[in-house]
């Protein structure tokens, strides 16, 4: 019978979905008793542990839902290698105020200069602030949009994409888009205009985007929406991968 209160407590904590209370209450009680902490201080510590753990789990769920190909932070980015990149602006963007203001970010530069790394770093920062993020390449996004049209679920997919606080579209320009693909991508950009932020990385300067979309009219309409509220990151320099390959060979 002496174990009944403990069994009931564990049962109630599970029902209340307080896993950190469940795992830590006994150990923390002993610790607080040793330190002569009263019941208020004990409960405060227990609540703080629960909140910290809940925040950690929430961030993990956001990162998983974002579908990042890799988890990279801006702390690991070597700004010295890409001197054209505005470090002050990049760190300001990591505060994610641009997402609150429904602004966009476009990173432009040759292949291998770290555009994806920066996009991933900003996406991770957004997840850590509790924002909903989705990462995709331009080619993959167009592919799933075309599939959705064939399966008559385009509106549902569009709703999912527009519900994200931040949509990251990587590698725009690496693969030319079909007419239907370009139009579907335009729809997503239009639906998010002044409603949600987009980060785009591209290896092509703006004056060559007609090569991607195949139409000057469509390209102009896309650029008009993307650049109305935008932060542009210029990332010109030697490829990280090429540099690492040379080091390995030397």
Coordinates of N, CA and C in Angstrom, one line a residue:
X1 N 0.8 -1.2 0.0 CA 0.0 0.0 0.0 C 0.9 1.3 0.0
X2 N 2.1 1.2 0.6 CA 2.9 2.3 0.7 C 3.4 2.9 -0.7
X3 N 3.3 2.0 -1.7 CA 3.7 2.4 -3.1 C 2.6 3.1 -3.8
X4 N 1.4 3.0 -3.3 CA 0.2 3.5 -4.1 C 0.3 4.9 -4.5
X5 N 0.7 5.9 -3.6 CA 0.8 7.3 -4.0 C 1.8 7.5 -5.1
X6 N 2.9 6.8 -5.1 CA 3.9 6.9 -6.1 C 3.4 6.4 -7.5
X7 N 2.7 5.2 -7.4 CA 2.1 4.7 -8.6 C 1.1 5.6 -9.2
X8 N 0.2 6.2 -8.4 CA -0.8 7.1 -8.8 C -0.2 8.4 -9.4
X9 N 0.9 8.8 -8.8 CA 1.5 10.1 -9.2 C 2.1 9.8 -10.6
X10 N 2.8 8.7 -10.8 CA 3.3 8.4 -12.1 C 2.2 8.3 -13.2
X11 N 1.1 7.7 -12.8 CA 0.0 7.5 -13.7 C -0.6 8.9 -14.1
X12 N -0.7 9.8 -13.1 CA -1.3 11.1 -13.4 C -0.3 12.0 -14.2
X13 N 1.0 11.8 -14.0 CA 2.0 12.6 -14.8 C 2.0 12.1 -16.2
X14 N 1.8 10.9 -16.4 CA 1.7 10.4 -17.8 C 0.4 10.9 -18.5
X15 N -0.7 10.9 -17.8 CA -1.9 11.4 -18.3 C -1.8 12.9 -18.6
X16 N -1.1 13.7 -17.8 CA -1.0 15.1 -18.0 C 0.1 15.4 -19.0
X17 N 0.8 14.4 -19.5 CA 1.9 14.5 -20.4 C 3.0 15.4 -19.9
X18 N 3.5 15.0 -18.8 CA 4.6 15.7 -18.1 C 5.8 14.7 -17.9
X19 N 6.4 14.3 -19.0 CA 7.4 13.3 -19.0 C 8.7 13.7 -18.1
X20 N 9.0 15.0 -18.2 CA 10.2 15.4 -17.4 C 9.9 15.4 -15.9
X21 N 8.7 15.8 -15.5 CA 8.2 15.7 -14.1 C 8.4 14.2 -13.7
X22 N 7.9 13.3 -14.6 CA 7.9 11.9 -14.3 C 9.3 11.3 -14.1
X23 N 10.2 11.8 -14.9 CA 11.6 11.2 -14.8 C 12.5 11.9 -13.8
X24 N 12.1 13.1 -13.4 CA 13.0 13.9 -12.6 C 12.5 14.3 -11.2
X25 N 11.2 14.0 -10.9 CA 10.7 14.6 -9.6 C 11.4 14.0 -8.4
X26 N 11.7 12.7 -8.4 CA 12.3 12.0 -7.3 C 13.7 12.5 -7.0
X27 N 14.5 12.5 -8.1 CA 15.9 12.9 -8.0 C 16.0 14.3 -7.6
X28 N 15.1 15.2 -8.2 CA 15.2 16.6 -7.8 C 14.7 16.9 -6.4
X29 N 13.8 16.0 -5.9 CA 13.3 16.2 -4.5 C 14.4 15.9 -3.6
X30 N 15.2 14.9 -3.8 CA 16.4 14.6 -3.0 C 17.4 15.7 -3.0
X31 N 17.6 16.2 -4.2 CA 18.6 17.3 -4.4 C 18.2 18.5 -3.6
X32 N 16.9 18.9 -3.7 CA 16.4 20.1 -3.1 C 16.4 19.9 -1.5
X33 N 16.1 18.7 -1.1 CA 16.1 18.4 0.3 C 17.5 18.6 0.9
X34 N 18.5 18.1 0.1 CA 19.9 18.3 0.5 C 20.3 19.8 0.6
X35 N 19.8 20.6 -0.3 CA 20.1 22.0 -0.4 C 19.2 22.9 0.4
X36 N 18.3 22.2 1.2 CA 17.3 22.9 2.0 C 16.4 23.9 1.2
X37 N 16.0 23.5 0.0 CA 15.1 24.3 -0.8 C 13.7 23.9 -0.4
X38 N 12.8 25.0 -0.3 CA 11.4 24.7 0.0 C 10.6 24.2 -1.1
X39 N 9.3 23.9 -0.9 CA 8.5 23.2 -1.9 C 8.3 24.1 -3.1
X40 N 8.3 25.5 -2.9 CA 8.1 26.4 -4.1 C 9.3 26.3 -5.0
X41 N 10.5 26.3 -4.4 CA 11.7 26.3 -5.2 C 11.8 24.9 -5.9
X42 N 11.4 23.9 -5.2 CA 11.4 22.6 -5.8 C 10.5 22.5 -7.1
X43 N 9.3 23.0 -6.9 CA 8.3 23.0 -8.0 C 8.8 23.9 -9.2
X44 N 9.4 25.0 -8.8 CA 9.9 25.9 -9.8 C 11.0 25.3 -10.7
X45 N 11.9 24.6 -10.0 CA 13.0 23.9 -10.8 C 12.4 22.8 -11.6
X46 N 11.4 22.1 -11.1 CA 10.8 21.0 -11.9 C 10.0 21.6 -13.1
X47 N 9.4 22.7 -12.9 CA 8.7 23.3 -14.0 C 9.7 23.8 -15.1
X48 N 10.8 24.4 -14.6 CA 11.8 24.9 -15.6 C 12.4 23.7 -16.4
X49 N 12.6 22.6 -15.8 CA 13.1 21.4 -16.5 C 12.1 20.9 -17.5
X50 N 10.9 20.9 -17.1 CA 9.8 20.5 -18.1 C 9.7 21.4 -19.3
X51 N 9.8 22.7 -19.0 CA 9.7 23.7 -20.1 C 10.9 23.6 -21.0
X52 N 12.1 23.4 -20.5 CA 13.3 23.3 -21.3 C 13.2 22.1 -22.2
X53 N 12.8 21.0 -21.6 CA 12.7 19.7 -22.4 C 11.6 19.8 -23.4
X54 N 10.5 20.5 -23.1 CA 9.4 20.6 -24.0 C 9.9 21.5 -25.2
X55 N 10.6 22.5 -24.9 CA 11.2 23.4 -26.0 C 12.1 22.6 -26.9
X56 N 12.9 21.8 -26.3 CA 13.9 21.0 -27.1 C 13.1 20.0 -28.0
X57 N 12.1 19.4 -27.5 CA 11.3 18.4 -28.3 C 10.6 19.2 -29.4
X58 N 10.1 20.4 -29.1 CA 9.4 21.2 -30.1 C 10.4 21.5 -31.3
X59 N 11.6 21.9 -30.9 CA 12.6 22.3 -32.0 C 12.9 21.0 -32.8
X60 N 13.0 19.9 -32.2 CA 13.3 18.7 -32.9 C 12.2 18.3 -33.9
X61 N 11.0 18.5 -33.5 CA 9.8 18.3 -34.4 C 9.8 19.2 -35.5
X62 N 10.1 20.5 -35.3 CA 10.2 21.5 -36.3 C 11.3 21.2 -37.3
X63 N 12.4 20.8 -36.8 CA 13.6 20.4 -37.7 C 13.2 19.2 -38.6
X64 N 12.6 18.2 -38.0 CA 12.2 17.0 -38.7 C 11.2 17.4 -39.8
X65 N 10.2 18.2 -39.4 CA 9.1 18.6 -40.4 C 9.7 19.4 -41.5
X66 N 10.8 20.1 -41.3 CA 11.3 21.0 -42.3 C 12.0 20.2 -43.4
X67 N 12.3 19.0 -43.2 CA 12.9 18.1 -44.2 C 14.3 18.7 -44.7
X68 N 15.1 19.2 -43.8 CA 16.4 19.6 -44.2 C 17.2 18.4 -44.7
X69 N 18.0 18.6 -45.8 CA 18.9 17.5 -46.2 C 20.1 17.3 -45.2
X70 N 20.4 18.3 -44.4 CA 21.4 18.3 -43.4 C 21.1 19.4 -42.4
X71 N 21.6 19.2 -41.2 CA 21.4 20.3 -40.2 C 22.7 21.1 -40.1
X72 N 22.6 22.3 -40.5 CA 23.8 23.2 -40.5 C 23.4 24.5 -39.8
X73 N 24.3 25.0 -39.0 CA 24.1 26.3 -38.4 C 25.0 27.4 -39.0
X74 N 24.7 28.6 -38.8 CA 25.5 29.7 -39.4 C 26.8 29.8 -38.6
X75 N 26.9 29.3 -37.4 CA 28.1 29.3 -36.6 C 29.2 28.6 -37.3
X76 N 28.9 27.6 -38.1 CA 29.9 26.8 -38.7 C 30.3 27.3 -40.1
X77 N 29.7 28.4 -40.5 CA 30.0 29.0 -41.9 C 31.3 29.8 -41.8
X78 N 32.1 29.6 -42.8 CA 33.4 30.4 -42.9 C 33.2 31.6 -43.7
X79 N 32.9 32.7 -43.1 CA 32.7 34.0 -43.8 C 33.9 34.5 -44.5
X80 N 35.1 34.2 -44.0 CA 36.3 34.7 -44.6 C 36.5 34.2 -46.0
X81 N 36.0 33.0 -46.3 CA 36.2 32.4 -47.6 C 35.3 33.1 -48.7
X82 N 34.2 33.7 -48.2 CA 33.2 34.4 -49.1 C 33.1 35.8 -48.7
X83 N 34.1 36.6 -49.0 CA 34.1 38.0 -48.5 C 33.0 38.9 -49.0
X84 N 32.4 38.5 -50.1 CA 31.3 39.2 -50.7 C 30.0 39.1 -49.9
X85 N 29.9 38.1 -49.0 CA 28.7 37.9 -48.2 C 28.7 38.9 -47.1
X86 N 27.6 39.6 -46.9 CA 27.4 40.5 -45.8 C 27.1 39.8 -44.5
X87 N 28.2 39.7 -43.7 CA 28.0 38.9 -42.5 C 27.0 39.6 -41.5
X88 N 27.1 40.9 -41.4 CA 26.2 41.6 -40.5 C 24.8 41.4 -40.9
X89 N 24.5 41.5 -42.2 CA 23.1 41.3 -42.6 C 22.7 39.8 -42.4
X90 N 23.6 38.9 -42.6 CA 23.3 37.5 -42.4 C 22.9 37.2 -41.0
X91 N 23.7 37.7 -40.1 CA 23.4 37.5 -38.6 C 22.1 38.2 -38.2
X92 N 21.8 39.3 -38.8 CA 20.6 40.0 -38.5 C 19.4 39.1 -39.0
X93 N 19.5 38.5 -40.2 CA 18.5 37.6 -40.7 C 18.3 36.4 -39.8
X94 N 19.3 36.0 -39.1 CA 19.2 34.8 -38.2 C 18.3 35.1 -37.0
X95 N 18.0 36.4 -36.8 CA 17.0 36.7 -35.7 C 15.6 36.4 -36.2
X96 N 15.5 36.2 -37.5 CA 14.2 35.8 -38.1 C 13.1 36.9 -38.1
X97 N 13.5 38.1 -37.9 CA 12.5 39.2 -38.0 C 12.0 39.4 -39.4
X98 N 12.8 39.0 -40.4 CA 12.3 39.1 -41.8 C 11.1 38.1 -42.0
X99 N 11.0 37.1 -41.2 CA 9.9 36.2 -41.3 C 8.6 36.8 -40.7
X100 N 8.8 37.5 -39.6 CA 7.7 38.2 -38.9 C 7.1 39.3 -39.9
X101 N 8.0 39.9 -40.7 CA 7.6 41.0 -41.6 C 7.3 40.5 -43.0
X102 N 7.2 39.1 -43.2 CA 6.9 38.5 -44.5 C 7.8 39.0 -45.6
X103 N 9.1 39.1 -45.3 CA 10.1 39.5 -46.3 C 10.8 38.2 -46.8
X104 N 11.5 38.4 -47.9 CA 12.1 37.3 -48.6 C 13.7 37.5 -48.5
X105 N 14.4 36.4 -48.8 CA 15.8 36.4 -48.8 C 16.2 35.6 -50.1
X106 N 17.1 36.2 -50.9 CA 17.6 35.6 -52.1 C 19.1 35.6 -52.0
X107 N 19.7 34.4 -52.1 CA 21.2 34.2 -52.1 C 21.6 33.9 -53.5
X108 N 22.5 34.7 -54.1 CA 22.9 34.5 -55.4 C 24.4 34.3 -55.5
X109 N 24.9 33.4 -56.3 CA 26.3 33.1 -56.4 C 26.6 31.8 -57.1
X110 N 27.8 31.6 -57.6 CA 28.2 30.4 -58.3 C 28.0 29.1 -57.4
X111 N 28.0 28.0 -58.0 CA 27.8 26.7 -57.3 C 29.0 26.5 -56.3
X112 N 28.7 26.0 -55.1 CA 29.7 25.7 -54.2 C 30.1 26.8 -53.3
X113 N 29.4 27.9 -53.3 CA 29.9 29.1 -52.4 C 29.1 29.2 -51.1
X114 N 28.4 28.1 -50.8 CA 27.8 28.1 -49.4 C 26.3 28.6 -49.4
X115 N 25.7 28.8 -50.5 CA 24.3 29.3 -50.5 C 23.4 28.4 -49.7
X116 N 23.5 27.1 -50.0 CA 22.6 26.1 -49.3 C 22.9 26.1 -47.8
X117 N 24.2 26.2 -47.4 CA 24.6 26.3 -46.0 C 23.9 27.4 -45.3
X118 N 23.9 28.6 -45.9 CA 23.3 29.8 -45.3 C 21.8 29.6 -45.2
X119 N 21.2 29.1 -46.3 CA 19.7 28.8 -46.3 C 19.4 27.9 -45.2
X120 N 20.2 26.8 -45.0 CA 19.9 25.8 -43.9 C 20.1 26.5 -42.6
X121 N 21.1 27.3 -42.4 CA 21.4 28.0 -41.2 C 20.2 28.9 -40.8
X122 N 19.7 29.6 -41.7 CA 18.6 30.5 -41.5 C 17.3 29.7 -41.2
X123 N 17.2 28.5 -41.9 CA 16.0 27.7 -41.6 C 16.1 27.1 -40.2
X124 N 17.3 26.6 -39.8 CA 17.5 26.1 -38.4 C 17.2 27.2 -37.4
X125 N 17.6 28.4 -37.6 CA 17.4 29.5 -36.7 C 15.9 29.7 -36.5
X126 N 15.1 29.6 -37.6 CA 13.7 29.8 -37.6 C 13.0 28.7 -36.8
X127 N 13.5 27.4 -37.0 CA 12.9 26.3 -36.2 C 13.2 26.5 -34.8
X128 N 14.3 27.0 -34.4 CA 14.7 27.2 -33.0 C 13.8 28.3 -32.4
X129 N 13.2 29.2 -33.2 CA 12.3 30.2 -32.7 C 10.8 29.8 -32.8
X130 N 10.6 28.5 -33.1 CA 9.3 28.0 -33.1 C 8.5 28.2 -34.4
X131 N 9.2 28.5 -35.5 CA 8.5 28.8 -36.7 C 8.4 27.5 -37.6
X132 N 7.4 27.5 -38.4 CA 7.2 26.3 -39.3 C 8.0 26.6 -40.6
X133 N 8.9 25.6 -40.9 CA 9.8 25.8 -42.0 C 9.7 24.6 -42.9
X134 N 9.8 24.8 -44.2 CA 9.8 23.7 -45.2 C 11.0 23.9 -46.2
X135 N 11.8 22.9 -46.4 CA 13.0 23.0 -47.3 C 12.7 22.1 -48.5
X136 N 13.1 22.6 -49.7 CA 13.0 21.8 -50.9 C 13.9 22.4 -52.0
X137 N 14.2 21.6 -52.9 CA 14.9 22.2 -54.1 C 13.8 22.6 -55.1
X138 N 14.2 23.5 -56.0 CA 13.2 24.0 -57.0 C 12.7 22.8 -57.8
X139 N 13.6 22.0 -58.3 CA 13.3 20.8 -59.1 C 12.3 19.9 -58.4
X140 N 12.6 19.6 -57.1 CA 11.7 18.7 -56.3 C 10.4 19.3 -56.1
X141 N 10.3 20.6 -55.8 CA 9.1 21.3 -55.6 C 8.2 21.2 -56.8
X142 N 8.8 21.5 -58.0 CA 8.0 21.5 -59.2 C 7.5 20.1 -59.5
X143 N 8.3 19.1 -59.2 CA 8.0 17.7 -59.4 C 6.7 17.3 -58.6
X144 N 6.7 17.7 -57.3 CA 5.6 17.3 -56.5 C 4.4 18.1 -56.8
X145 N 4.5 19.3 -57.3 CA 3.4 20.1 -57.7 C 2.7 19.5 -59.0
X146 N 3.6 19.1 -59.9 CA 3.0 18.4 -61.2 C 2.3 17.1 -60.8
X147 N 3.0 16.4 -59.9 CA 2.3 15.1 -59.4 C 1.0 15.4 -58.8
X148 N 0.9 16.4 -58.0 CA -0.3 16.8 -57.3 C -1.4 17.2 -58.3
X149 N -1.0 17.8 -59.4 CA -2.0 18.1 -60.4 C -2.7 16.9 -61.0
X150 N -1.8 15.9 -61.3 CA -2.3 14.6 -61.8 C -3.1 13.8 -60.9
X151 N -2.8 14.0 -59.6 CA -3.6 13.2 -58.6 C -4.7 14.1 -57.9
X152 N -5.0 15.2 -58.5 CA -6.1 16.1 -58.1 C -6.0 16.5 -56.6
X153 N -4.8 16.8 -56.1 CA -4.6 17.2 -54.7 C -3.7 18.5 -54.7
X154 N -3.7 19.2 -55.8 CA -2.9 20.4 -55.9 C -3.3 21.5 -54.8
X155 N -4.6 21.7 -54.6 CA -5.0 22.7 -53.6 C -4.6 22.3 -52.2
X156 N -4.7 21.0 -51.9 CA -4.2 20.6 -50.6 C -2.7 20.8 -50.4
X157 N -2.0 20.5 -51.4 CA -0.5 20.7 -51.3 C -0.2 22.2 -51.2
X158 N -0.9 23.0 -52.0 CA -0.7 24.5 -52.0 C -1.0 25.0 -50.6
X159 N -2.0 24.5 -50.0 CA -2.4 25.0 -48.7 C -1.3 24.6 -47.6
X160 N -0.7 23.4 -47.8 CA 0.3 23.0 -46.9 C 1.5 23.9 -47.0
X161 N 1.9 24.2 -48.3 CA 3.1 25.1 -48.5 C 2.8 26.5 -48.1
X162 N 1.6 27.0 -48.3 CA 1.4 28.4 -47.9 C 1.2 28.6 -46.4
X163 N 1.0 27.5 -45.7 CA 0.8 27.5 -44.2 C 2.2 27.6 -43.5
X164 N 3.3 27.4 -44.2 CA 4.6 27.4 -43.6 C 5.0 28.9 -43.3
X165 N 5.6 29.1 -42.2 CA 6.1 30.5 -41.9 C 7.3 30.8 -42.9
X166 N 8.1 29.8 -43.2 CA 9.2 30.1 -44.1 C 9.4 28.9 -45.1
X167 N 9.4 29.2 -46.4 CA 9.6 28.2 -47.4 C 11.0 28.5 -48.0
X168 N 11.8 27.4 -48.0 CA 13.2 27.5 -48.6 C 13.2 26.8 -49.9
X169 N 13.5 27.5 -51.0 CA 13.6 26.9 -52.3 C 15.0 26.9 -52.8
X170 N 15.7 25.8 -52.8 CA 17.1 25.7 -53.0 C 17.4 25.4 -54.5
X171 N 18.5 25.9 -55.0 CA 19.0 25.5 -56.4 C 18.1 25.9 -57.5
X172 N 17.5 27.1 -57.4 CA 16.7 27.6 -58.5 C 17.7 28.0 -59.7
X173 N 17.5 27.4 -60.8 CA 18.4 27.7 -62.0 C 19.3 26.6 -62.4
X174 N 19.4 25.6 -61.5 CA 20.3 24.4 -61.9 C 19.6 23.6 -63.0
X175 N 18.2 23.5 -62.9 CA 17.5 22.8 -63.9 C 16.4 23.7 -64.5
X176 N 16.4 23.8 -65.9 CA 15.3 24.6 -66.5 C 14.0 24.0 -66.2
X177 N 13.0 24.8 -66.1 CA 11.6 24.4 -65.8 C 10.8 24.3 -67.0
X178 N 9.9 23.3 -67.0 CA 8.9 23.2 -68.1 C 7.9 24.4 -67.9
X179 N 7.1 24.7 -69.0 CA 6.2 25.7 -68.9 C 5.2 25.5 -67.8
X180 N 4.6 24.3 -67.7 CA 3.7 24.1 -66.6 C 4.3 24.1 -65.2
X181 N 5.6 23.6 -65.1 CA 6.3 23.7 -63.9 C 6.6 25.1 -63.4
X182 N 7.0 26.0 -64.4 CA 7.2 27.4 -64.1 C 6.0 28.1 -63.6
X183 N 4.9 27.8 -64.2 CA 3.6 28.4 -63.9 C 3.1 27.9 -62.5
X184 N 3.3 26.7 -62.1 CA 3.0 26.2 -60.8 C 3.8 26.8 -59.7
X185 N 5.1 27.0 -60.0 CA 6.0 27.6 -59.1 C 5.6 29.1 -58.9
X186 N 5.2 29.7 -60.0 CA 4.7 31.1 -59.9 C 3.5 31.2 -58.9
X187 N 2.6 30.2 -59.0 CA 1.4 30.2 -58.2 C 1.8 30.2 -56.7
X188 N 2.8 29.3 -56.4 CA 3.2 29.2 -55.0 C 3.8 30.5 -54.5
X189 N 4.6 31.1 -55.3 CA 5.2 32.4 -55.0 C 4.2 33.5 -54.8
X190 N 3.2 33.5 -55.7 CA 2.1 34.5 -55.6 C 1.3 34.3 -54.4
X191 N 1.0 33.0 -54.0 CA 0.2 32.8 -52.9 C 0.9 33.2 -51.6
X192 N 2.2 33.2 -51.6 CA 2.9 33.5 -50.4 C 3.3 35.0 -50.3
X193 N 3.0 35.7 -51.4 CA 3.4 37.1 -51.5 C 2.7 37.9 -50.4
X194 N 3.5 38.6 -49.5 CA 3.1 39.3 -48.4 C 2.3 38.5 -47.4
X195 N 2.4 37.2 -47.5 CA 1.7 36.3 -46.5 C 2.7 35.4 -45.8
X196 N 3.8 35.1 -46.5 CA 4.8 34.2 -45.9 C 6.2 34.4 -46.5
X197 N 7.2 34.2 -45.8 CA 8.6 34.4 -46.3 C 9.1 33.3 -47.2
X198 N 10.0 33.6 -48.1 CA 10.6 32.6 -49.0 C 12.1 32.9 -49.0
X199 N 12.9 31.9 -48.9 CA 14.4 32.0 -49.1 C 14.6 31.2 -50.4
X200 N 15.3 31.9 -51.4 CA 15.7 31.2 -52.6 C 17.2 31.3 -52.8
X201 N 17.8 30.2 -53.2 CA 19.2 30.2 -53.6 C 19.2 30.0 -55.1
X202 N 20.1 30.7 -55.8 CA 20.2 30.5 -57.2 C 21.7 30.8 -57.7
X203 N 22.1 30.0 -58.7 CA 23.4 30.2 -59.3 C 23.4 31.2 -60.4
X204 N 22.2 31.7 -60.7 CA 22.1 32.7 -61.8 C 21.7 34.1 -61.4
X205 N 22.3 35.1 -62.0 CA 21.9 36.5 -61.6 C 20.4 36.7 -62.2
X206 N 19.8 37.7 -61.7 CA 18.4 38.0 -62.0 C 18.2 38.1 -63.5
X207 N 19.2 38.7 -64.2 CA 19.0 39.0 -65.7 C 19.0 37.7 -66.5
X208 N 19.4 36.6 -65.8 CA 19.4 35.3 -66.5 C 18.2 34.4 -66.1
X209 N 17.3 34.9 -65.3 CA 16.2 34.0 -64.8 C 15.2 33.7 -65.9
X210 N 15.2 34.4 -67.0 CA 14.4 34.0 -68.1 C 14.7 32.6 -68.6
X211 N 16.0 32.2 -68.5 CA 16.4 30.9 -68.9 C 15.7 29.8 -68.0
X212 N 15.4 30.2 -66.8 CA 14.8 29.2 -65.9 C 13.3 29.1 -66.2
X213 N 12.6 30.2 -66.4 CA 11.2 30.2 -66.5 C 10.7 30.2 -67.9
X214 N 11.6 30.5 -68.9 CA 11.2 30.4 -70.3 C 10.3 31.5 -70.8
X215 N 10.0 32.5 -70.0 CA 9.1 33.6 -70.5 C 9.5 34.9 -69.7
X216 N 9.7 35.9 -70.5 CA 10.1 37.2 -69.9 C 8.9 37.7 -69.0
X217 N 7.7 37.5 -69.5 CA 6.5 38.0 -68.8 C 6.4 37.3 -67.4
X218 N 6.6 36.0 -67.4 CA 6.5 35.2 -66.2 C 7.6 35.5 -65.2
X219 N 8.8 35.6 -65.8 CA 10.0 36.0 -65.0 C 9.8 37.3 -64.3
X220 N 9.3 38.3 -65.1 CA 9.1 39.6 -64.5 C 8.1 39.6 -63.4
X221 N 7.0 38.8 -63.6 CA 6.0 38.7 -62.5 C 6.5 38.1 -61.3
X222 N 7.4 37.0 -61.4 CA 8.0 36.4 -60.3 C 8.9 37.3 -59.5
X223 N 9.8 38.0 -60.3 CA 10.8 38.9 -59.7 C 10.1 40.0 -59.0
X224 N 9.0 40.5 -59.6 CA 8.2 41.6 -59.0 C 7.8 41.2 -57.6
X225 N 7.3 40.0 -57.4 CA 6.7 39.6 -56.1 C 7.9 39.3 -55.1
X226 N 8.9 38.6 -55.6 CA 10.0 38.2 -54.8 C 10.8 39.3 -54.2
X227 N 11.0 40.3 -55.1 CA 12.0 41.4 -54.7 C 11.3 42.7 -54.1
X228 N 9.9 42.6 -54.0 CA 9.3 43.8 -53.4 C 9.7 44.0 -51.9
X229 N 9.8 42.9 -51.2 CA 10.4 43.0 -49.8 C 11.5 41.9 -49.7
X230 N 12.7 42.3 -50.0 CA 13.7 41.3 -50.1 C 15.1 41.7 -49.5
X231 N 15.8 40.7 -49.0 CA 17.2 40.9 -48.6 C 18.0 40.1 -49.6
X232 N 19.0 40.7 -50.2 CA 19.8 39.9 -51.2 C 21.2 39.6 -50.7
X233 N 21.6 38.4 -50.7 CA 22.9 38.0 -50.2 C 23.8 37.6 -51.4
X234 N 24.8 38.4 -51.7 CA 25.7 38.2 -52.8 C 26.8 37.2 -52.3
X235 N 26.9 36.1 -53.0 CA 27.9 35.1 -52.5 C 28.8 34.6 -53.7
X236 N 29.7 35.5 -54.0 CA 30.6 35.3 -55.1 C 32.0 34.9 -54.6
X237 N 32.5 33.8 -55.1 CA 33.8 33.3 -54.6 C 34.1 31.9 -55.2
X238 N 35.2 31.4 -54.8 CA 35.6 30.0 -55.2 C 34.8 29.0 -54.5
X239 N 34.5 27.9 -55.2 CA 33.7 26.8 -54.7 C 34.4 26.2 -53.4
X240 N 33.6 26.0 -52.3 CA 34.1 25.3 -51.2 C 34.6 23.9 -51.6
X241 N 33.8 23.2 -52.3 CA 34.1 21.8 -52.7 C 35.4 21.7 -53.6
X242 N 35.5 22.7 -54.5 CA 36.7 22.7 -55.3 C 38.0 23.0 -54.5
X243 N 37.9 23.9 -53.5 CA 39.0 24.2 -52.6 C 39.4 23.0 -51.8
X244 N 38.4 22.3 -51.3 CA 38.7 21.1 -50.5 C 39.3 20.0 -51.3
X245 N 38.9 19.9 -52.6 CA 39.5 18.9 -53.5 C 40.9 19.2 -53.7
X246 N 41.2 20.5 -53.9 CA 42.6 20.9 -54.1 C 43.5 20.6 -52.9
X247 N 42.9 20.9 -51.7 CA 43.7 20.6 -50.5 C 44.0 19.1 -50.4
X248 N 43.0 18.3 -50.7 CA 43.2 16.9 -50.6 C 44.3 16.3 -51.6
X249 N 44.4 17.0 -52.7 CA 45.3 16.6 -53.7 C 46.8 17.1 -53.4
X250 N 46.9 18.1 -52.6 CA 48.2 18.7 -52.4 C 49.0 18.0 -51.3

